[in-house]
Coordinates of C-alpha atoms and ligand atoms in Angstrom, one line a residue:
M1 CA 4.8 71.3 70.3
K2 CA 8.4 71.5 69.4
L3 CA 7.5 74.8 67.6
K4 CA 6.4 76.4 70.4
S5 CA 9.2 75.4 72.7
T6 CA 12.0 76.8 70.1
F7 CA 9.8 79.7 70.1
L8 CA 9.9 79.9 73.9
L9 CA 13.5 79.3 74.1
L10 CA 14.1 81.8 71.3
S11 CA 12.2 84.7 72.7
L12 CA 13.9 83.6 76.1
L13 CA 17.4 84.3 74.4
I14 CA 16.3 87.8 72.9
G15 CA 14.8 88.7 76.3
M16 CA 18.3 87.7 78.1
E17 CA 20.7 89.1 75.6
M18 CA 18.1 92.6 76.1
F19 CA 18.3 92.2 79.9
A20 CA 22.3 91.9 79.6
S21 CA 22.5 94.5 77.4
D22 CA 24.7 97.3 78.8
F23 CA 23.8 100.5 79.7
K24 CA 26.3 102.9 79.3
I25 CA 26.8 104.6 82.6
A26 CA 26.7 108.4 81.9
D27 CA 29.8 110.1 81.5
P28 CA 29.8 113.6 83.7
K29 CA 32.4 115.2 80.9
D30 CA 29.8 114.8 78.6
I31 CA 27.5 117.8 80.4
A32 CA 30.4 120.1 81.2
L33 CA 29.0 122.5 78.0
R34 CA 25.4 123.4 78.2
P35 CA 23.8 122.7 74.6
I36 CA 23.3 125.8 72.5
Q37 CA 22.6 127.1 68.8
N38 CA 24.5 128.7 66.4
S39 CA 26.3 127.5 63.4
Q40 CA 27.7 124.5 64.2
R41 CA 25.8 122.9 66.9
N42 CA 21.8 122.8 66.8
I43 CA 19.3 121.7 69.7
L44 CA 15.6 120.4 70.0
D45 CA 13.9 120.9 73.0
L46 CA 11.8 117.8 74.0
S47 CA 9.3 119.6 76.3
G48 CA 5.8 118.5 76.0
V49 CA 3.3 116.2 76.4
W50 CA 4.8 113.0 76.7
K51 CA 3.3 108.9 77.0
F52 CA 3.6 107.9 80.9
K53 CA 2.8 104.6 82.7
K54 CA 3.1 103.4 86.1
D55 CA 5.2 100.0 86.6
S56 CA 4.8 99.2 89.9
T57 CA 6.1 95.6 89.9
N58 CA 8.6 96.5 87.6
I59 CA 7.6 94.5 84.7
G60 CA 8.3 97.0 82.3
E61 CA 11.4 95.7 81.1
Q62 CA 10.3 91.9 80.6
E63 CA 7.5 92.8 78.8
Y64 CA 9.5 95.5 76.3
W65 CA 7.9 98.5 77.1
F66 CA 10.7 100.4 75.6
K67 CA 9.4 99.5 72.6
G68 CA 6.3 101.7 73.0
L69 CA 4.1 102.3 75.7
T70 CA 0.0 101.0 75.6
D71 CA -2.4 101.8 77.7
Y72 CA -0.7 105.1 78.7
R73 CA -1.7 108.2 80.2
S74 CA -0.1 111.8 79.2
I75 CA 2.3 113.9 81.6
A76 CA 4.0 117.2 81.1
V77 CA 7.6 116.9 81.1
P78 CA 9.2 118.5 82.4
G79 CA 7.1 117.8 85.0
S80 CA 7.1 116.3 88.7
W81 CA 4.5 113.1 88.2
N82 CA 3.5 113.8 92.0
E83 CA 1.7 116.8 91.4
Q84 CA 0.0 115.9 88.3
F85 CA -1.6 112.8 89.5
S86 CA -3.8 113.0 92.5
D87 CA -3.4 108.8 92.7
M88 CA 0.5 108.8 92.6
R89 CA 1.0 111.8 94.8
D90 CA 3.1 109.1 97.1
Y91 CA 4.3 106.8 94.5
M92 CA 8.5 106.3 94.0
D93 CA 8.8 103.2 92.1
W94 CA 9.0 102.5 88.7
V95 CA 7.3 104.7 85.8
W96 CA 8.1 104.8 81.9
Y97 CA 7.8 108.1 79.7
E98 CA 7.9 108.1 75.7
T99 CA 8.3 110.8 73.1
E100 CA 8.8 110.7 69.7
T101 CA 10.7 112.8 67.3
Y102 CA 12.3 113.4 64.1
V103 CA 15.7 114.5 63.8
P104 CA 16.3 116.9 61.5
S105 CA 18.4 115.9 58.6
S106 CA 20.9 118.8 58.3
W107 CA 22.5 117.2 61.5
K108 CA 23.6 114.0 59.5
G109 CA 27.3 113.8 60.0
Q110 CA 27.3 115.3 63.1
H111 CA 27.3 113.6 66.6
I112 CA 23.5 113.2 68.2
F113 CA 23.6 113.6 71.9
I114 CA 20.1 113.0 74.4
R115 CA 20.6 115.4 77.5
V116 CA 18.2 114.9 80.4
N117 CA 18.5 117.8 82.7
D118 CA 17.1 116.1 85.7
A119 CA 15.4 112.3 86.0
T120 CA 15.1 111.8 90.0
Y121 CA 16.4 109.3 91.0
A122 CA 17.4 106.9 88.4
A123 CA 17.1 106.5 84.8
K124 CA 17.5 104.0 82.1
I125 CA 17.4 105.4 78.1
W126 CA 16.3 103.7 75.0
I127 CA 16.1 104.8 71.5
N128 CA 14.3 103.3 69.3
G129 CA 14.4 99.9 71.3
K130 CA 17.5 99.9 72.0
P131 CA 19.3 100.3 75.3
V132 CA 21.1 103.8 75.8
G133 CA 22.2 104.5 78.9
Y134 CA 21.7 104.6 82.7
H135 CA 22.1 107.7 85.1
E136 CA 22.0 107.6 89.0
G137 CA 21.2 110.9 90.4
C138 CA 19.5 113.8 90.7
H139 CA 19.2 117.6 89.5
L140 CA 22.0 117.3 87.9
P141 CA 21.7 116.9 84.0
F142 CA 23.2 113.6 82.1
A143 CA 23.6 112.9 78.5
F144 CA 24.6 110.3 75.9
D145 CA 25.8 110.5 72.1
I146 CA 22.8 108.6 70.3
S147 CA 24.3 109.2 67.0
S148 CA 24.0 105.6 66.2
F149 CA 20.7 104.8 67.2
I150 CA 19.3 107.8 64.6
N151 CA 16.6 106.4 62.3
W152 CA 16.9 109.0 59.7
D153 CA 14.1 110.5 58.1
E154 CA 11.6 108.7 60.2
S155 CA 10.6 109.2 64.0
N156 CA 12.6 107.7 66.4
R157 CA 11.1 107.0 69.9
I158 CA 12.3 107.9 73.0
V159 CA 11.7 105.8 76.1
I160 CA 12.8 106.7 79.6
Q161 CA 11.9 104.5 82.7
V162 CA 12.6 106.4 86.0
E163 CA 12.3 105.5 89.9
N164 CA 12.7 107.2 92.9
Q165 CA 12.9 105.0 95.6
L166 CA 14.3 106.4 98.9
S167 CA 17.2 104.6 100.2
P168 CA 19.8 105.1 103.0
D169 CA 22.2 104.5 100.5
R170 CA 21.3 107.1 98.0
V171 CA 22.0 110.6 98.2
P172 CA 19.6 112.2 99.7
T173 CA 18.7 109.7 102.1
G174 CA 15.8 107.9 102.3
N175 CA 14.0 105.4 104.5
V176 CA 17.2 105.5 107.3
S177 CA 16.2 103.9 110.9
G178 CA 15.9 105.8 113.2
G179 CA 16.6 109.2 110.8
S180 CA 15.6 112.6 112.1
F181 CA 12.4 113.1 110.2
E182 CA 9.7 110.3 110.9
S183 CA 7.6 111.0 107.9
F184 CA 5.4 109.5 104.9
P185 CA 6.7 109.2 102.3
K186 CA 9.9 108.2 104.0
A187 CA 12.7 110.7 102.9
N188 CA 15.1 111.6 105.4
Y189 CA 14.5 115.8 105.3
D190 CA 11.6 117.7 105.0
F191 CA 11.0 118.7 101.3
F192 CA 8.7 116.9 99.3
P193 CA 10.6 114.1 97.4
Y194 CA 9.1 114.9 94.1
A195 CA 10.1 112.9 91.2
G196 CA 10.3 112.5 87.3
L197 CA 11.6 114.6 84.4
N198 CA 11.4 117.5 86.5
R199 CA 13.7 119.7 84.1
S200 CA 13.8 119.4 79.9
V201 CA 14.7 116.9 77.8
L202 CA 16.9 118.0 74.9
L203 CA 18.7 116.7 71.5
Y204 CA 21.2 118.4 70.0
S205 CA 24.3 118.0 67.7
V206 CA 27.6 118.7 67.4
P207 CA 30.9 118.7 65.3
T208 CA 33.0 115.7 65.8
D209 CA 35.5 117.3 66.0
R210 CA 34.8 119.6 68.7
I211 CA 35.1 121.5 71.9
K212 CA 34.6 119.2 74.6
D213 CA 34.9 121.9 78.0
I214 CA 35.6 125.2 78.5
T215 CA 36.8 126.6 82.1
V216 CA 37.1 130.4 82.4
I217 CA 39.6 131.1 85.6
P218 CA 39.1 134.8 86.8
G219 CA 41.8 136.5 88.3
L220 CA 43.3 140.1 89.4
E221 CA 46.7 142.1 89.3
E222 CA 45.8 146.0 90.2
K223 CA 43.9 146.6 87.4
M224 CA 44.4 144.3 85.2
G225 CA 41.9 141.5 84.9
L226 CA 43.2 137.9 84.3
M227 CA 41.7 135.0 82.6
D228 CA 42.9 131.8 82.2
I229 CA 40.9 129.6 79.6
V230 CA 41.3 125.8 80.0
V231 CA 40.1 124.5 76.2
E232 CA 39.4 120.2 76.0
T233 CA 38.5 119.3 72.6
T234 CA 37.8 115.9 71.1
D235 CA 40.5 116.8 68.9
K236 CA 44.1 115.4 69.9
A237 CA 45.7 117.9 67.6
A238 CA 43.9 121.2 66.7
K239 CA 44.7 124.8 66.8
G240 CA 42.3 127.8 67.4
K241 CA 41.2 130.7 69.2
V242 CA 39.5 132.5 72.2
I243 CA 37.9 136.2 71.6
I244 CA 37.4 138.0 74.9
L245 CA 34.1 140.4 74.3
G246 CA 32.9 143.1 75.5
D247 CA 33.1 147.2 77.1
D248 CA 34.8 148.1 73.9
K249 CA 37.6 145.3 74.0
N250 CA 38.3 142.5 71.4
I251 CA 40.9 140.8 72.6
E252 CA 42.1 137.6 70.2
A253 CA 44.5 134.9 71.5
P254 CA 45.9 131.7 69.4
F255 CA 45.8 128.2 70.6
K256 CA 47.1 124.8 69.9
V257 CA 45.5 121.9 71.9
K258 CA 48.1 119.1 72.9
N259 CA 46.5 116.0 73.7
G260 CA 43.0 117.2 73.7
K261 CA 43.4 120.4 76.0
A262 CA 45.0 124.2 75.5
V263 CA 45.0 126.7 78.1
V264 CA 45.1 130.6 77.4
S265 CA 46.2 132.8 79.3
I266 CA 44.5 136.3 78.9
K267 CA 44.8 139.9 80.2
I268 CA 42.2 142.5 80.4
P269 CA 43.6 146.2 80.8
N270 CA 41.0 148.4 82.6
V271 CA 39.3 145.5 83.8
R272 CA 35.3 145.9 84.4
M273 CA 34.4 143.7 87.3
W274 CA 31.7 141.8 87.8
D275 CA 29.9 143.4 91.1
L276 CA 26.4 143.8 92.2
N277 CA 26.0 147.1 91.0
D278 CA 27.8 146.5 87.8
P279 CA 26.9 142.8 86.9
F280 CA 29.2 143.0 83.6
L281 CA 29.8 139.9 81.5
Y282 CA 32.6 139.2 79.3
S283 CA 31.8 137.1 76.5
V284 CA 34.2 134.5 75.8
K285 CA 34.2 132.9 72.2
V286 CA 36.2 130.0 71.4
I287 CA 36.8 128.6 67.9
L288 CA 38.3 125.9 66.9
G289 CA 39.7 125.8 63.3
D290 CA 40.4 128.7 61.3
D291 CA 38.8 130.9 59.4
R292 CA 38.6 129.6 56.6
D293 CA 37.5 126.6 58.1
I294 CA 36.0 126.6 61.4
K295 CA 35.3 123.2 62.9
D296 CA 33.2 124.4 66.1
Q297 CA 32.6 127.3 68.0
Y298 CA 31.2 128.0 71.2
E299 CA 30.4 131.5 73.1
L300 CA 29.7 132.0 76.8
K301 CA 29.0 134.6 79.5
T302 CA 31.5 135.1 82.0
G303 CA 32.4 138.0 84.5
V304 CA 36.3 138.2 86.4
R305 CA 35.4 139.1 89.8
T306 CA 37.5 137.4 93.2
V307 CA 36.1 135.9 96.1
S308 CA 38.2 135.7 99.3
V309 CA 37.8 135.6 103.1
D310 CA 39.5 137.6 106.1
D311 CA 38.7 136.2 109.7
K312 CA 35.7 138.3 109.4
Q313 CA 34.2 138.9 106.0
I314 CA 34.0 137.5 102.8
L315 CA 35.4 139.8 100.1
L316 CA 33.8 140.2 96.8
N317 CA 36.6 141.9 94.7
G318 CA 38.9 143.0 98.1
K319 CA 35.7 144.4 99.6
P320 CA 33.7 143.5 102.5
I321 CA 30.1 142.4 100.9
F322 CA 27.3 141.4 103.5
L323 CA 25.5 138.3 102.3
K324 CA 21.4 138.7 102.7
G325 CA 18.8 136.6 101.8
F326 CA 17.5 133.1 101.7
G327 CA 17.5 129.4 101.6
K328 CA 14.7 128.5 99.1
H329 CA 13.2 125.2 97.1
E330 CA 12.3 124.6 93.4
D331 CA 8.4 124.0 94.6
F332 CA 5.7 125.6 93.4
P333 CA 1.8 124.2 93.2
V334 CA 1.4 122.2 90.5
L335 CA 4.5 122.5 88.6
G336 CA 6.1 120.1 92.1
R337 CA 9.8 120.9 91.6
S338 CA 9.3 121.1 87.7
S339 CA 11.3 123.9 86.4
S340 CA 9.6 127.1 85.0
N341 CA 11.4 130.2 83.8
S342 CA 8.3 132.4 85.2
L343 CA 9.1 131.2 88.2
V344 CA 13.1 131.8 88.0
V345 CA 12.4 135.0 87.3
K346 CA 9.5 136.0 89.6
D347 CA 11.7 134.4 92.6
L348 CA 14.8 136.8 91.7
E349 CA 12.4 139.6 91.1
L350 CA 11.0 139.2 95.0
M351 CA 14.3 138.6 96.4
K352 CA 15.4 141.8 94.8
W353 CA 12.3 143.3 96.2
V354 CA 13.2 142.6 99.6
G355 CA 16.7 144.2 99.0
A356 CA 18.1 140.7 99.0
N357 CA 21.6 139.9 97.3
C358 CA 21.9 136.2 98.4
Y359 CA 20.6 132.8 98.2
R360 CA 21.4 129.3 98.9
T361 CA 20.5 126.5 96.3
T362 CA 19.0 124.4 99.3
H363 CA 19.1 121.5 99.2
Y364 CA 20.5 120.6 95.6
P365 CA 21.9 122.1 92.4
Y366 CA 19.0 124.1 90.4
D367 CA 17.9 124.3 87.1
E368 CA 20.7 125.8 84.9
E369 CA 18.5 129.0 84.2
N370 CA 18.8 130.3 87.8
Y371 CA 22.7 130.9 87.6
Y372 CA 22.4 132.9 84.2
L373 CA 20.2 134.6 85.8
A374 CA 21.5 135.6 89.0
D375 CA 25.2 136.6 86.7
Q376 CA 23.1 139.3 84.7
E377 CA 21.5 140.7 87.3
G378 CA 24.2 140.6 89.9
F379 CA 23.1 137.8 92.8
L380 CA 25.2 136.0 94.4
I381 CA 24.6 132.4 95.1
I382 CA 25.7 129.8 97.6
G383 CA 25.8 126.5 95.4
E384 CA 24.9 123.7 97.6
T385 CA 25.0 120.0 96.2
P386 CA 22.1 117.7 96.6
G387 CA 24.1 116.2 100.0
V388 CA 21.1 116.3 102.6
G389 CA 20.6 114.0 105.4
L390 CA 24.2 112.5 105.0
Y391 CA 25.5 110.7 107.8
F392 CA 29.2 108.8 108.1
T393 CA 28.8 106.2 110.5
G394 CA 26.9 102.9 110.4
D395 CA 26.7 100.3 107.5
K396 CA 29.6 100.2 105.6
E397 CA 28.3 99.1 102.0
Q398 CA 25.6 102.4 102.1
L399 CA 28.5 104.8 103.3
D400 CA 30.7 104.0 100.2
K401 CA 27.5 104.0 97.9
R402 CA 26.8 107.6 99.1
Q403 CA 29.9 109.2 99.2
A404 CA 30.5 107.5 95.5
A405 CA 27.1 109.6 94.8
M406 CA 28.5 112.2 96.6
K407 CA 31.8 112.3 94.6
R408 CA 29.9 112.2 91.5
Y409 CA 27.3 115.2 92.5
I410 CA 30.5 117.2 92.9
E411 CA 31.9 116.7 89.7
E412 CA 28.3 116.6 87.8
M413 CA 27.8 120.0 89.4
I414 CA 31.4 122.0 89.2
L415 CA 31.4 121.0 85.6
R416 CA 28.1 122.1 85.1
D417 CA 28.1 125.2 87.0
K418 CA 32.3 126.5 87.4
N419 CA 31.7 129.4 84.6
H420 CA 29.2 131.5 86.8
P421 CA 30.3 134.5 88.5
S422 CA 27.5 134.5 90.7
I423 CA 28.6 131.5 92.5
V424 CA 31.1 132.4 95.2
M425 CA 30.9 129.6 97.7
W426 CA 30.1 125.7 97.1
C427 CA 28.3 124.2 100.4
V428 CA 29.2 120.7 100.3
A429 CA 26.9 119.2 102.5
N430 CA 23.8 120.4 104.1
E431 CA 23.4 119.5 108.1
P432 CA 25.7 116.2 107.4
N433 CA 25.9 114.5 111.0
E434 CA 28.3 112.1 112.3
I435 CA 25.2 109.5 112.6
A436 CA 21.5 109.1 111.6
Q437 CA 20.4 110.2 114.9
L438 CA 20.2 114.0 115.3
G439 CA 21.9 114.3 118.9
Q440 CA 22.7 111.3 119.4
A441 CA 26.4 111.7 118.5
T442 CA 27.4 110.7 122.1
I443 CA 26.5 107.2 121.4
I444 CA 29.5 106.3 118.9
A445 CA 33.3 105.7 119.4
K446 CA 35.9 108.3 119.3
E447 CA 37.5 106.6 116.6
E448 CA 34.1 106.2 114.8
K449 CA 34.1 109.8 115.1
E450 CA 37.6 110.2 113.7
Q451 CA 36.2 108.0 110.9
A452 CA 33.3 110.1 110.2
Y453 CA 35.6 113.1 109.7
L454 CA 38.1 111.6 107.3
E455 CA 35.2 110.7 105.1
F456 CA 33.7 114.2 104.9
E457 CA 37.1 115.5 104.6
K458 CA 37.2 113.6 101.1
L459 CA 34.4 115.5 99.7
F460 CA 36.1 118.8 100.9
T461 CA 39.3 117.6 99.2
Q462 CA 37.5 117.0 96.1
V463 CA 35.6 120.6 95.7
R464 CA 39.1 122.6 96.4
E465 CA 40.8 120.5 93.5
M466 CA 38.3 120.9 91.2
D467 CA 37.9 124.6 91.9
K468 CA 40.6 126.9 93.8
T469 CA 38.4 130.1 92.8
R470 CA 35.7 130.1 95.1
L471 CA 35.0 129.7 98.8
V472 CA 34.3 126.1 100.3
S473 CA 31.9 125.6 103.0
Y474 CA 29.0 123.1 104.7
V475 CA 25.8 123.9 106.9
G476 CA 26.3 122.3 110.5
V477 CA 23.1 121.6 112.0
M478 CA 22.2 122.3 115.7
M479 CA 24.0 119.9 118.1
G480 CA 25.9 118.5 115.1
P481 CA 30.1 118.6 115.2
T482 CA 31.7 121.8 115.3
N483 CA 35.0 120.2 114.8
W484 CA 34.2 119.8 110.7
F485 CA 34.5 123.8 110.5
A486 CA 38.2 123.4 110.9
L487 CA 37.8 122.4 106.8
T488 CA 35.6 125.2 105.9
D489 CA 36.1 128.9 104.8
V490 CA 33.3 130.3 106.4
I491 CA 31.4 128.9 109.6
C492 CA 27.4 128.1 108.1
I493 CA 25.2 127.4 111.0
N494 CA 21.1 126.9 110.9
R495 CA 20.1 127.6 113.8
Y496 CA 16.5 127.3 115.3
W497 CA 16.7 129.6 118.9
G498 CA 13.6 130.1 119.5
W499 CA 11.7 127.3 117.5
Y500 CA 12.5 124.0 118.2
S501 CA 14.3 124.7 120.8
T502 CA 13.4 127.2 123.8
P503 CA 10.0 127.2 121.4
G504 CA 7.8 130.4 121.9
N505 CA 10.7 132.4 123.9
I506 CA 12.4 134.6 121.2
E507 CA 14.3 136.5 123.9
Q508 CA 16.2 133.3 124.9
G509 CA 16.3 132.2 121.5
A510 CA 18.5 135.5 120.3
K511 CA 20.8 135.3 123.9
T512 CA 21.5 131.7 122.9
I513 CA 22.7 132.3 119.2
S514 CA 24.3 135.2 120.3
L515 CA 26.4 133.2 122.5
E516 CA 27.0 130.2 120.5
I517 CA 28.1 132.4 117.3
D518 CA 30.6 134.3 119.8
R519 CA 32.1 131.0 120.6
L520 CA 32.9 129.5 117.2
H521 CA 34.3 132.8 116.1
R522 CA 36.7 132.5 119.4
K523 CA 37.4 129.0 118.2
F524 CA 37.7 129.1 114.3
N525 CA 38.6 132.6 113.7
K526 CA 36.6 132.8 110.7
P527 CA 33.4 134.9 109.3
V528 CA 30.5 133.5 110.5
M529 CA 26.7 133.1 108.5
V530 CA 23.6 132.1 109.9
T531 CA 22.0 130.0 106.4
E532 CA 19.2 128.6 108.3
F533 CA 17.1 131.1 111.2
G534 CA 13.1 131.6 110.9
A535 CA 9.6 130.1 112.1
D536 CA 6.7 128.7 110.5
A537 CA 3.9 131.4 109.9
Y538 CA 0.2 130.6 108.8
A539 CA -0.5 133.8 106.5
G540 CA -3.0 134.9 107.6
F541 CA -2.6 133.8 111.5
H542 CA -2.1 136.9 113.7
S543 CA -1.9 137.7 117.5
D544 CA -1.0 140.9 119.7
Q545 CA 1.7 139.4 121.7
P546 CA 4.3 137.2 119.1
E547 CA 2.9 133.9 119.3
M548 CA 4.0 130.5 117.3
F549 CA 2.7 130.1 114.0
T550 CA 1.5 133.6 113.9
E551 CA 3.1 136.4 111.0
E552 CA 4.1 138.7 114.4
Y553 CA 6.1 135.9 115.8
Q554 CA 7.6 135.2 112.3
K555 CA 8.9 138.7 111.7
E556 CA 9.6 139.2 115.6
L557 CA 12.0 136.5 115.3
I558 CA 14.0 137.1 112.1
K559 CA 14.1 140.8 113.7
A560 CA 15.7 139.4 116.6
Y561 CA 18.6 136.9 114.8
L562 CA 19.1 140.1 112.7
D563 CA 20.0 142.6 115.3
V564 CA 22.3 139.7 116.9
A565 CA 24.6 139.3 113.6
D566 CA 24.3 143.5 113.6
S567 CA 26.1 143.7 117.2
K568 CA 28.7 141.6 115.2
D569 CA 31.3 142.7 112.6
F570 CA 32.3 138.9 112.1
V571 CA 28.8 137.8 110.7
T572 CA 29.0 138.3 107.4
G573 CA 25.7 137.0 106.0
M574 CA 22.2 135.5 107.2
L575 CA 20.1 133.6 105.1
V576 CA 16.7 133.6 106.4
W577 CA 14.6 130.1 106.3
N578 CA 12.8 130.0 104.0
F579 CA 11.7 132.3 100.8
A580 CA 8.9 130.6 100.3
D581 CA 6.3 128.2 101.8
F582 CA 7.2 124.6 100.6
K583 CA 5.5 121.2 100.3
T584 CA 6.9 118.5 102.6
S585 CA 5.9 114.7 103.3
Q586 CA 3.5 114.2 105.9
N587 CA 5.1 114.7 109.4
L588 CA 3.5 115.9 112.7
I589 CA 5.2 119.1 112.7
R590 CA 4.4 120.1 109.4
F591 CA 0.6 121.3 109.3
G592 CA -1.3 120.5 106.2
G593 CA 2.1 118.9 104.5
Y594 CA 3.8 122.3 104.0
N595 CA 7.1 123.9 105.7
L596 CA 5.6 127.5 106.5
K597 CA 8.9 129.1 107.4
G598 CA 8.2 131.2 104.0
V599 CA 8.5 134.8 104.2
F600 CA 6.1 134.3 101.0
T601 CA 3.4 131.8 100.7
R602 CA 3.9 129.0 98.7
D603 CA 2.3 131.3 95.8
R604 CA 4.6 134.2 96.4
R605 CA 1.9 136.5 98.4
P606 CA 4.4 138.5 101.1
K607 CA 3.6 137.4 104.9
M608 CA 4.3 140.8 107.3
A609 CA 8.1 139.1 107.5
A610 CA 8.8 139.6 103.7
H611 CA 7.5 143.5 104.4
Y612 CA 9.6 143.5 106.9
L613 CA 13.1 142.6 105.3
R614 CA 11.9 145.0 102.4
E615 CA 12.1 147.8 105.4
R616 CA 15.5 146.9 106.6
W617 CA 17.4 145.5 103.8
T618 CA 16.4 148.0 101.1
E619 CA 17.4 150.8 104.1
H620 CA 20.3 149.0 105.1
K621 CA 21.5 149.0 100.8
D622 CA 24.9 150.6 100.3
Ligands
BDP701 C1 17.1 122.3 108.7 C2 16.9 121.9 107.3 C3 15.7 122.3 106.4 C4 14.1 122.1 107.2 C5 14.2 123.1 108.2 C6 13.1 123.4 109.1 O1 18.8 122.5 106.7 O2 15.6 121.3 105.2 O3 13.3 122.8 106.0 O4 15.5 122.9 109.4 O5 12.7 122.6 109.7 O6 17.1 121.8 109.6 O7 12.6 124.1 108.8

């Protein structure tokens, strides 16, 4: 009896110790450099089929599931669990993933990290039964140094717990009372809240004295290209050099690290600019140490280009550029929101096929491969945070949590994506509003409106402090506050006149958008972009006269908006909503659980509108 109670007490204590043990919070700085393979650095991609178990009562931690799953099923990583298991389509609570791997013995002596490229929404990691770290937030990577957790010469168990509870204190928001989208699952946005390890999980090794971050700040003086290269290292007082290679150039500049940082300014005579017709990339190689003793090295490719605005246009390398393209989603049958290089390539090929030159990463940062491809292929990207369904009034505690999430997202996104020439503008948020209920802002007091503006302004300030080389905007919703455009470089609006408002009447819709953008331009004297416009079209559905939900109506509405844009010299871009049909939560206005505003179907077949855009945009190509 005594023995039994001592045993119970002991296991309780061990248990308490386990629960109380600290999960480190991920440090955004650890994701700044994408893992690469070279002679100092290694990668092991853990993509494959993992063990998986649902934990609807959140009992797993108490039952030590981190020591190994029993009664599990198999799941593909990367992948969204909602697509792989029909019985878990709408499930958003806790699940557990497990895999095992050896770590190559050649990595001994280095620092070993785990990098999860996306766990939507919150994740905890255990290695070999020991708690490692915690991260909250979707669509962006996080990493932990796991060197001290590794078992050498034997298999290592990696367990990750993930949950995707939809909540008003998270971003994107969910379960918002009075929110705009009455849907199931109750996300406060229409794309399906796909959950899980949607992108790859990697192990990688780096030297102890290493490069932690490289920021390349491009500029131009006459024909002289400028690159300010900021190198951050773990080694407080090291030396090294930067080599710029490309276009018959081989420019070397030494540096000395002070307090973990060095700034190298490089001039490139007769620079070859990164442009849409010639997306030339220089190779920037940073070497830490000297030729006899290279401690670490990292090579990235980036371009020299400038982005600016005047009162009417966006200028790329000083020349006006019209942004034509789409908002899209990471979305495909079976894959859900998980990454696939085939899809990344296919989508860019189709966008080029219709003559587009730009897309916005609606409504979250995409898998990194998208940006590398756009750099190489000469395509423009507006990089968006996961800030969708944001509002800035109501419960203060929830607002503070959302603001903290946004702050982290902005930091993670810019750290990860800052060196891509393809990204010309950051989009701080999609359709933020003063209040959760669309169009109800009149019910809040003037002070509350001012307070909401100040909160939103904080996000802009953060972006501008972190990156002074790109344009910054947000995308405004119909009936949302327009005074917030004071913060932006470009006025970006999503408009559905002729669809949600004045439905069926394209002519009226075109008149309204025309008047509205005239008014906005007069008020702010900034270039205007319509970042969303479009209509649902059920592929194969036709009518002689354009009628809602037919391919004809979609095409005619897109045409009418593009005609309006062509008639105004201050419209600097038009992005059709959407590139392809995509899965949504179930909702009265989402037939079959799909948003059908794609000009391609979900499996990437062109509707009439795609053919129309191809005619119009390839002809208009300069
Ligand atoms: C816009 C949202 C977008 C939706 C779109 C629509 O930004 O995410 O999918 O409406 O209703 O307001 O199709």
